Every structure is written in structure tokens, then in C-alpha cells.
Amino acid sequence: MDREFFCRDVLDVAPALLGRKLIRVFPDGSTGAYLITETEAYRGQEDKACHASKGYTPRTEVMFREGGHVYMYLIYGMYWMLNIVAGPVDVPQAVLVRGIAEASGPGRLTRLLKLDRGFYGEDLVNSGRIWVEEGIRSPEIESTPRIGIDYAGNPWKDLPWRFLIKL
DNA sequence: AACACGATTTCG
DNA sequence: GAAATCGTGTTT
């Protein structure tokens, strides 16, 4: 996928990632292709569920860059989350990649792909170890409220910004 | 410098 | 249903 693909609004990018392949080249040289099956959209400073709602901090800095960069962060002291930045410069949006066909759940996903803080700021458009390619075309998509963000309150906690491939 | 709290998973 | 476990943002 090129820069243009990621620089659109996160509500376009998140569902568009479904059915595409996440390519990972491991340190030992082996390569894996993983079908993206579940994503969530986190949209700007107004979105109370989005980490960027706290403003520009060292942690959220990458979300303010142009789309296509990787935002990694640790949750609950043990799980690394893989996020793909969307939108143009100074528009803090990101897609949380929650599931691939080979591993369900964001924590399992990053463990399987061996992703951690070393990928913070990685550019998917120009990387030799992780990127996104075309996959199956036009999968049927289902949307539901996002997971684990009840604390964000209304209207954010109920917005149907979680996207899954319908079986 | 100290503190509270998660965009989760696993096990009982 | 609760524990595991630590970086981040906020408060002192």
C-alpha cells in the first residue's frame, strides 16, 4: 500500500485494511503473510477513547505524523498493541489491528509477529521488515462498538468503529 | 518522586 | 472473575 492509502480518514482506512495482508520479515529472514480480520478506528483529539485526546506527548507524537507510520504501546504491563497511523500530518488518527486470521486478539497478534517498542515510528511505506499488501477483494464487513473503552463515555463508547470480516 | 490506571489475555 | 505487570500522564 502507498502513502496515499494511509493518508485518508481513519474511518476509511480501518475497514479498508480488512482482507489485506500484513507482511512480516522476521530477524532470521523468514517471512510471513497474515490476513487482517479485525480493526478499530481511533479518531483525533476529540475522541476520548483515542490516546491523542490527551494531546501531543512523547507517547502519542507518532500519531500526529502522516499516515503509514506504526504506533506501538504497552498495555497492562504485558501486551504490545500494533497501530497504523492514518490521515495527514497534524491529524492524530490510528487503526488498532486487533486480529489476523492466524491469531485472534491484539496481544496475541504482536506476540506471534514479534512486534514491540522497536517498531514505534516504523514507516510501513518504506520498511524492509513490515508492510501491508493487497489481499482478498471486497470482503463483507461488519461493524460494532469498540472493545474496552467504556471509560471514554458518550458518544465515544458506543460508536460502531470496530470492523470485522463477516464469516 | 510517587501514584493510579489501562485500546488484554490467561487460568481457575 | 481475578491476577499479571509497567509505561505514561498527572499530581506532589
Coordinates of C-alpha atoms (C1' of nucleotides) in Angstrom, one line a residue:
Chain A
M1 CA 0.0 0.0 0.0
D2 CA 1.3 3.5 -0.8
R3 CA 1.3 6.7 1.3
E4 CA -2.0 7.8 -0.3
F5 CA -3.8 4.8 1.1
F6 CA -2.9 5.6 4.7
C7 CA -3.4 9.3 4.5
R8 CA -7.2 9.1 4.2
D9 CA -9.6 9.5 7.1
V10 CA -9.2 6.7 9.7
L11 CA -12.9 5.7 9.2
D12 CA -11.9 4.9 5.6
V13 CA -8.6 3.2 6.3
A14 CA -9.7 1.0 9.2
P15 CA -12.3 -1.0 7.1
A16 CA -10.1 -0.9 4.0
L17 CA -7.4 -2.8 5.9
L18 CA -9.7 -5.8 6.3
G19 CA -8.9 -8.6 3.9
R20 CA -5.4 -7.2 3.1
K21 CA -2.2 -9.0 4.0
L22 CA 0.2 -7.9 6.7
I23 CA 3.7 -8.9 5.7
R24 CA 6.4 -9.5 8.3
V25 CA 10.0 -10.3 7.7
F26 CA 11.5 -11.8 10.9
P27 CA 15.0 -11.3 12.2
D28 CA 16.1 -14.7 11.0
G29 CA 15.0 -13.8 7.4
S30 CA 11.8 -15.9 7.3
T31 CA 8.7 -14.2 6.0
G32 CA 5.0 -14.4 7.0
A33 CA 1.8 -13.1 5.4
Y34 CA -1.2 -12.6 7.7
L35 CA -4.8 -11.8 6.7
I36 CA -6.2 -8.8 8.6
T37 CA -9.6 -9.7 10.0
E38 CA -10.3 -7.1 12.7
T39 CA -9.5 -3.4 13.2
E40 CA -10.7 -0.4 15.3
A41 CA -10.6 3.3 14.5
Y42 CA -9.3 5.9 16.9
R43 CA -10.1 9.3 15.6
G44 CA -8.4 12.6 16.7
Q45 CA -8.2 14.7 19.8
E46 CA -12.0 14.8 20.3
D47 CA -12.3 11.0 20.5
K48 CA -11.9 10.4 24.3
A49 CA -11.0 6.8 23.6
C50 CA -8.1 7.9 21.5
H51 CA -4.7 8.3 23.3
A52 CA -4.2 11.5 21.4
S53 CA -7.2 13.1 23.3
K54 CA -4.5 13.7 26.0
G55 CA -2.7 16.0 23.5
Y56 CA 0.8 15.9 22.0
T57 CA 3.0 13.8 24.3
P58 CA 6.2 11.7 23.6
R59 CA 3.9 8.7 23.5
T60 CA 1.4 10.0 21.0
E61 CA 3.8 12.0 18.9
V62 CA 3.8 9.5 16.1
M63 CA 0.0 9.8 15.6
F64 CA 0.5 13.4 14.5
R65 CA 2.7 12.3 11.6
E66 CA 1.3 11.4 8.2
G67 CA -0.4 8.1 7.7
G68 CA 1.5 4.9 7.2
H69 CA 3.7 5.0 10.4
V70 CA 3.4 2.5 13.2
Y71 CA 2.3 3.4 16.7
M72 CA 3.2 0.7 19.3
Y73 CA 2.4 0.9 23.0
L74 CA 2.3 -1.4 26.0
I75 CA -0.9 -2.1 27.8
Y76 CA -1.5 -3.8 31.2
G77 CA 2.3 -4.0 31.6
M78 CA 2.5 -7.0 29.2
Y79 CA 0.9 -6.6 25.8
W80 CA 2.2 -4.6 22.9
M81 CA -0.5 -3.1 20.6
L82 CA 0.0 -2.7 16.9
N83 CA -1.5 0.5 15.5
I84 CA -1.3 2.0 12.0
V85 CA -1.4 5.8 11.8
A86 CA -3.9 7.3 9.4
G87 CA -4.7 10.8 8.0
P88 CA -2.5 13.7 7.0
V89 CA 0.1 15.5 9.2
D90 CA -1.2 17.0 12.5
V91 CA -4.4 14.9 12.4
P92 CA -3.9 12.3 15.1
Q93 CA -5.7 9.1 14.0
A94 CA -4.7 5.5 14.2
V95 CA -6.1 2.0 13.4
L96 CA -5.6 -0.7 16.1
V97 CA -5.0 -4.0 14.4
R98 CA -7.0 -6.4 16.7
G99 CA -6.9 -9.6 14.7
I100 CA -5.4 -11.6 11.9
A101 CA -6.6 -15.0 10.6
E102 CA -3.7 -16.7 12.4
A103 CA -4.2 -15.1 15.8
S104 CA -7.2 -13.5 17.4
G105 CA -6.7 -10.6 19.8
P106 CA -4.2 -7.7 19.6
G107 CA -1.8 -9.0 22.3
R108 CA -1.6 -12.5 20.7
L109 CA -1.0 -10.9 17.3
T110 CA 2.0 -8.9 18.4
R111 CA 3.4 -11.8 20.3
L112 CA 3.2 -14.0 17.2
L113 CA 4.7 -11.4 14.9
K114 CA 7.4 -10.5 17.5
L115 CA 6.5 -6.8 17.5
D116 CA 7.5 -4.4 20.3
R117 CA 8.7 -0.9 21.1
G118 CA 11.4 -1.3 18.4
F119 CA 8.7 -0.8 15.8
Y120 CA 7.5 2.6 17.2
G121 CA 7.7 5.1 14.3
E122 CA 8.3 2.4 11.6
D123 CA 7.2 3.6 8.2
L124 CA 5.1 0.8 6.5
V125 CA 5.5 2.6 3.2
N126 CA 9.3 2.2 3.3
S127 CA 10.2 -0.7 5.6
G128 CA 12.1 -4.0 5.0
R129 CA 10.5 -5.8 7.9
I130 CA 6.8 -5.0 8.0
W131 CA 4.3 -3.7 5.5
V132 CA 0.8 -4.2 4.0
E133 CA -0.1 -5.7 0.6
E134 CA -3.3 -6.3 -1.4
G135 CA -5.3 -9.3 -0.2
I136 CA -8.7 -10.8 -0.9
R137 CA -11.0 -8.3 -2.6
S138 CA -14.1 -6.7 -1.1
P139 CA -14.8 -8.9 2.0
E140 CA -18.2 -8.5 3.7
I141 CA -17.7 -6.1 6.6
E142 CA -19.5 -6.0 10.0
S143 CA -19.1 -3.1 12.5
T144 CA -19.7 -3.0 16.3
P145 CA -18.7 -0.7 19.2
R146 CA -15.0 -0.7 20.2
I147 CA -13.7 -3.0 22.9
G148 CA -12.5 -2.0 26.4
I149 CA -13.2 1.7 26.2
D150 CA -16.3 2.2 28.4
Y151 CA -14.3 4.8 30.4
A152 CA -14.5 7.1 27.3
G153 CA -18.2 7.9 27.9
N154 CA -20.8 9.0 25.4
P155 CA -20.9 9.2 22.5
W156 CA -17.5 7.6 22.0
K157 CA -18.0 4.3 23.8
D158 CA -21.0 3.4 21.6
L159 CA -19.7 4.4 18.1
P160 CA -19.5 1.4 15.8
W161 CA -15.8 1.9 15.0
R162 CA -14.7 -1.7 15.3
F163 CA -14.6 -3.5 11.9
L164 CA -14.6 -7.3 11.3
I165 CA -14.7 -9.6 8.3
K166 CA -18.1 -11.3 8.3
L167 CA -17.9 -15.0 8.0
Chain B
dA1 C1' 9.4 11.4 43.3
dA2 C1' 5.3 9.0 43.9
dC3 C1' 0.8 7.2 42.2
dA4 C1' -3.1 5.4 39.7
dC5 C1' -4.7 3.1 35.7
dG6 C1' -5.4 0.9 31.3
dA7 C1' -7.4 0.1 23.2
dT8 C1' -5.7 -7.6 27.2
dT9 C1' -5.0 -12.5 28.0
dT10 C1' -5.0 -16.4 30.6
dC11 C1' -6.3 -19.5 34.0
dG12 C1' -9.5 -21.4 37.5
Chain C
dG1 C1' -13.9 -13.4 37.9
dA2 C1' -9.3 -12.1 39.2
dA3 C1' -4.4 -11.7 38.6
dA4 C1' -0.3 -10.4 35.9
dT5 C1' 2.8 -6.1 35.4
dC6 C1' 4.9 -1.4 33.7
dG7 C1' 5.0 2.9 30.8
dT8 C1' 2.6 7.0 30.7
dG9 C1' 0.4 11.1 32.3
dT10 C1' -0.8 13.5 36.4
dT11 C1' -0.1 15.1 40.8
dT12 C1' 3.0 16.3 44.8

